[in-house]
mmCIF file of C-alpha atoms in Angstrom:
data_model
loop_
_atom_site.group_PDB
_atom_site.id
_atom_site.type_symbol
_atom_site.label_atom_id
_atom_site.label_comp_id
_atom_site.label_asym_id
_atom_site.label_seq_id
_atom_site.Cartn_x
_atom_site.Cartn_y
_atom_site.Cartn_z
ATOM 1 C CA MET A 4 -10.980 -8.362 25.166
ATOM 2 C CA ARG A 5 -11.917 -11.482 27.099
ATOM 3 C CA GLU A 6 -15.350 -11.892 25.212
ATOM 4 C CA PRO A 7 -16.455 -11.661 21.646
ATOM 5 C CA PRO A 8 -17.992 -8.465 20.691
ATOM 6 C CA GLU A 9 -21.681 -8.043 20.616
ATOM 7 C CA GLY A 10 -23.031 -7.479 17.003
ATOM 8 C CA LEU A 11 -20.596 -9.443 15.087
ATOM 9 C CA GLU A 12 -21.490 -13.159 14.012
ATOM 10 C CA ILE A 13 -18.767 -15.561 13.465
ATOM 11 C CA ARG A 14 -20.271 -16.313 9.874
ATOM 12 C CA GLU A 15 -19.163 -12.916 8.860
ATOM 13 C CA LEU A 16 -15.491 -13.657 9.713
ATOM 14 C CA ALA A 17 -15.715 -16.968 7.768
ATOM 15 C CA ASP A 18 -17.385 -15.091 4.846
ATOM 16 C CA ALA A 19 -14.759 -12.408 4.733
ATOM 17 C CA LEU A 20 -11.997 -14.881 4.663
ATOM 18 C CA THR A 21 -13.355 -16.387 1.776
ATOM 19 C CA ARG A 22 -14.240 -13.134 -0.026
ATOM 20 C CA HIS A 23 -11.200 -11.212 0.568
ATOM 21 C CA TRP A 24 -8.577 -13.799 1.198
ATOM 22 C CA GLU A 25 -9.949 -16.814 -0.774
ATOM 23 C CA TRP A 26 -9.495 -18.947 2.317
ATOM 24 C CA THR A 27 -11.820 -21.323 3.887
ATOM 25 C CA ALA A 28 -11.598 -21.633 7.651
ATOM 26 C CA SER A 29 -12.466 -24.995 9.233
ATOM 27 C CA ARG A 30 -12.303 -23.635 12.704
ATOM 28 C CA LEU A 31 -12.786 -20.391 14.125
ATOM 29 C CA GLN A 32 -11.791 -19.903 17.702
ATOM 30 C CA TYR A 33 -12.126 -16.803 19.809
ATOM 31 C CA VAL A 34 -8.769 -15.925 21.611
ATOM 32 C CA PRO A 35 -9.101 -13.807 24.652
ATOM 33 C CA ALA A 36 -5.818 -12.104 24.444
ATOM 34 C CA GLY A 37 -4.489 -8.579 24.207
ATOM 35 C CA PHE A 38 -6.351 -5.431 24.871
ATOM 36 C CA GLY A 39 -8.286 -3.052 22.531
ATOM 37 C CA ALA A 40 -9.175 -5.441 19.898
ATOM 38 C CA HIS A 41 -11.023 -8.843 19.382
ATOM 39 C CA HIS A 42 -8.926 -11.880 18.214
ATOM 40 C CA TRP A 43 -9.638 -15.336 16.632
ATOM 41 C CA MET A 44 -7.547 -18.118 15.411
ATOM 42 C CA ALA A 45 -8.773 -19.323 11.962
ATOM 43 C CA GLU A 46 -7.530 -22.673 10.989
ATOM 44 C CA GLY A 47 -7.752 -24.264 7.648
ATOM 45 C CA GLU A 48 -5.934 -26.908 5.287
ATOM 46 C CA SER A 49 -3.273 -24.378 4.371
ATOM 47 C CA GLY A 50 -2.617 -23.264 7.922
ATOM 48 C CA ARG A 51 -3.653 -20.714 10.395
ATOM 49 C CA PHE A 52 -4.223 -17.073 10.614
ATOM 50 C CA PHE A 53 -4.322 -14.535 13.704
ATOM 51 C CA LEU A 54 -7.437 -12.509 12.984
ATOM 52 C CA THR A 55 -7.776 -9.195 14.647
ATOM 53 C CA VAL A 56 -11.306 -7.314 14.790
ATOM 54 C CA ASP A 57 -11.379 -3.770 15.541
ATOM 55 C CA ASP A 58 -14.511 -1.961 16.886
ATOM 56 C CA LEU A 59 -14.331 1.514 14.971
ATOM 57 C CA ASP A 60 -16.894 2.739 17.803
ATOM 58 C CA ASP A 61 -14.623 2.041 20.333
ATOM 59 C CA ARG A 62 -11.310 3.689 19.552
ATOM 60 C CA PRO A 63 -11.339 7.023 21.408
ATOM 61 C CA TRP A 64 -7.531 6.896 21.621
ATOM 62 C CA LEU A 65 -7.379 7.013 18.024
ATOM 63 C CA ALA A 66 -10.457 9.042 17.087
ATOM 64 C CA ASP A 67 -13.857 10.238 18.154
ATOM 65 C CA ASP A 68 -15.107 9.473 14.259
ATOM 66 C CA PRO A 69 -15.213 5.764 12.977
ATOM 67 C CA GLU A 70 -13.998 7.002 9.576
ATOM 68 C CA ARG A 71 -11.064 8.716 11.214
ATOM 69 C CA ALA A 72 -10.164 5.696 13.282
ATOM 70 C CA LEU A 73 -10.320 3.562 10.158
ATOM 71 C CA ALA A 74 -7.966 5.745 8.226
ATOM 72 C CA LEU A 75 -5.381 5.833 11.194
ATOM 73 C CA LEU A 76 -5.673 1.978 11.784
ATOM 74 C CA ASP A 77 -5.113 1.396 7.817
ATOM 75 C CA ARG A 78 -2.021 3.847 7.939
ATOM 76 C CA ALA A 79 -0.571 2.014 11.130
ATOM 77 C CA LEU A 80 -0.804 -1.608 9.401
ATOM 78 C CA ARG A 81 0.559 -0.087 5.963
ATOM 79 C CA THR A 82 3.257 1.278 8.112
ATOM 80 C CA SER A 83 4.228 -2.220 9.445
ATOM 81 C CA VAL A 84 4.410 -3.337 5.755
ATOM 82 C CA ALA A 85 6.782 -0.697 4.773
ATOM 83 C CA LEU A 86 9.229 -1.189 7.719
ATOM 84 C CA ARG A 87 9.195 -4.830 6.779
ATOM 85 C CA THR A 88 9.367 -4.582 2.919
ATOM 86 C CA ARG A 89 10.982 -1.058 2.386
ATOM 87 C CA ALA A 90 13.262 -0.913 5.641
ATOM 88 C CA GLY A 91 14.091 -4.670 5.521
ATOM 89 C CA LEU A 92 13.110 -5.155 9.003
ATOM 90 C CA ALA A 93 12.333 -8.928 9.030
ATOM 91 C CA PHE A 94 11.283 -9.135 12.634
ATOM 92 C CA VAL A 95 8.068 -6.709 12.067
ATOM 93 C CA LEU A 96 4.827 -9.090 11.642
ATOM 94 C CA THR A 97 2.841 -7.633 9.086
ATOM 95 C CA PRO A 98 -0.789 -8.518 7.993
ATOM 96 C CA VAL A 99 -1.568 -11.131 5.079
ATOM 97 C CA PRO A 100 -2.787 -8.810 2.344
ATOM 98 C CA ALA A 101 -6.418 -9.534 1.078
ATOM 99 C CA ARG A 102 -6.447 -10.645 -2.764
ATOM 100 C CA ASP A 103 -6.880 -6.891 -3.464
ATOM 101 C CA GLY A 104 -3.844 -5.832 -1.465
ATOM 102 C CA ARG A 105 -5.505 -4.378 1.372
ATOM 103 C CA VAL A 106 -4.201 -5.135 4.796
ATOM 104 C CA LEU A 107 -7.671 -3.977 6.502
ATOM 105 C CA VAL A 108 -11.093 -5.139 5.536
ATOM 106 C CA ARG A 109 -14.162 -3.314 6.727
ATOM 107 C CA LEU A 110 -16.682 -5.962 7.835
ATOM 108 C CA ASN A 111 -19.556 -3.638 8.329
ATOM 109 C CA ARG A 112 -20.125 0.025 9.604
ATOM 110 C CA ARG A 113 -18.412 -0.845 13.028
ATOM 111 C CA PHE A 114 -16.065 -3.646 12.544
ATOM 112 C CA THR A 115 -12.734 -4.234 10.571
ATOM 113 C CA LEU A 116 -10.788 -7.238 10.006
ATOM 114 C CA THR A 117 -6.858 -7.831 9.558
ATOM 115 C CA ALA A 118 -5.549 -11.176 8.897
ATOM 116 C CA LEU A 119 -2.000 -12.016 10.421
ATOM 117 C CA PRO A 120 0.215 -15.189 9.923
ATOM 118 C CA TRP A 121 0.033 -17.305 13.085
ATOM 119 C CA VAL A 122 3.107 -17.602 15.296
ATOM 120 C CA ASP A 123 3.459 -19.998 17.747
ATOM 121 C CA GLY A 124 5.118 -18.484 20.900
ATOM 122 C CA GLU A 125 4.437 -17.496 24.502
ATOM 123 C CA ALA A 126 3.462 -14.135 25.827
ATOM 124 C CA GLY A 127 6.004 -12.088 27.660
ATOM 125 C CA GLU A 128 5.375 -10.168 30.874
#
């Protein structure tokens, strides 16, 4: 996605990081990368996160209903955690759990937030 989504304020992201991850971002920068979701780089004293924001109203390949899309996204993210922790697949990059253990946080009716470790690298073709 090349542009930040309409209807989501950057303050909502900063507040969610503080509330759910107890982490303060000194800088939030939109990253126009990937497809299907919106991304930000969050930088603070203790490092960086790669933030993914999904628009539950725009997931027709998952579900027509936002609640069903939320459940499926959550299941996919929890599956990645299981692949890494239970199956021992160290190459699987997993979300950083929020302080309550969730891997997906709902920002509002429409948007969800996932925080991943920032990994330096170059995209492949």
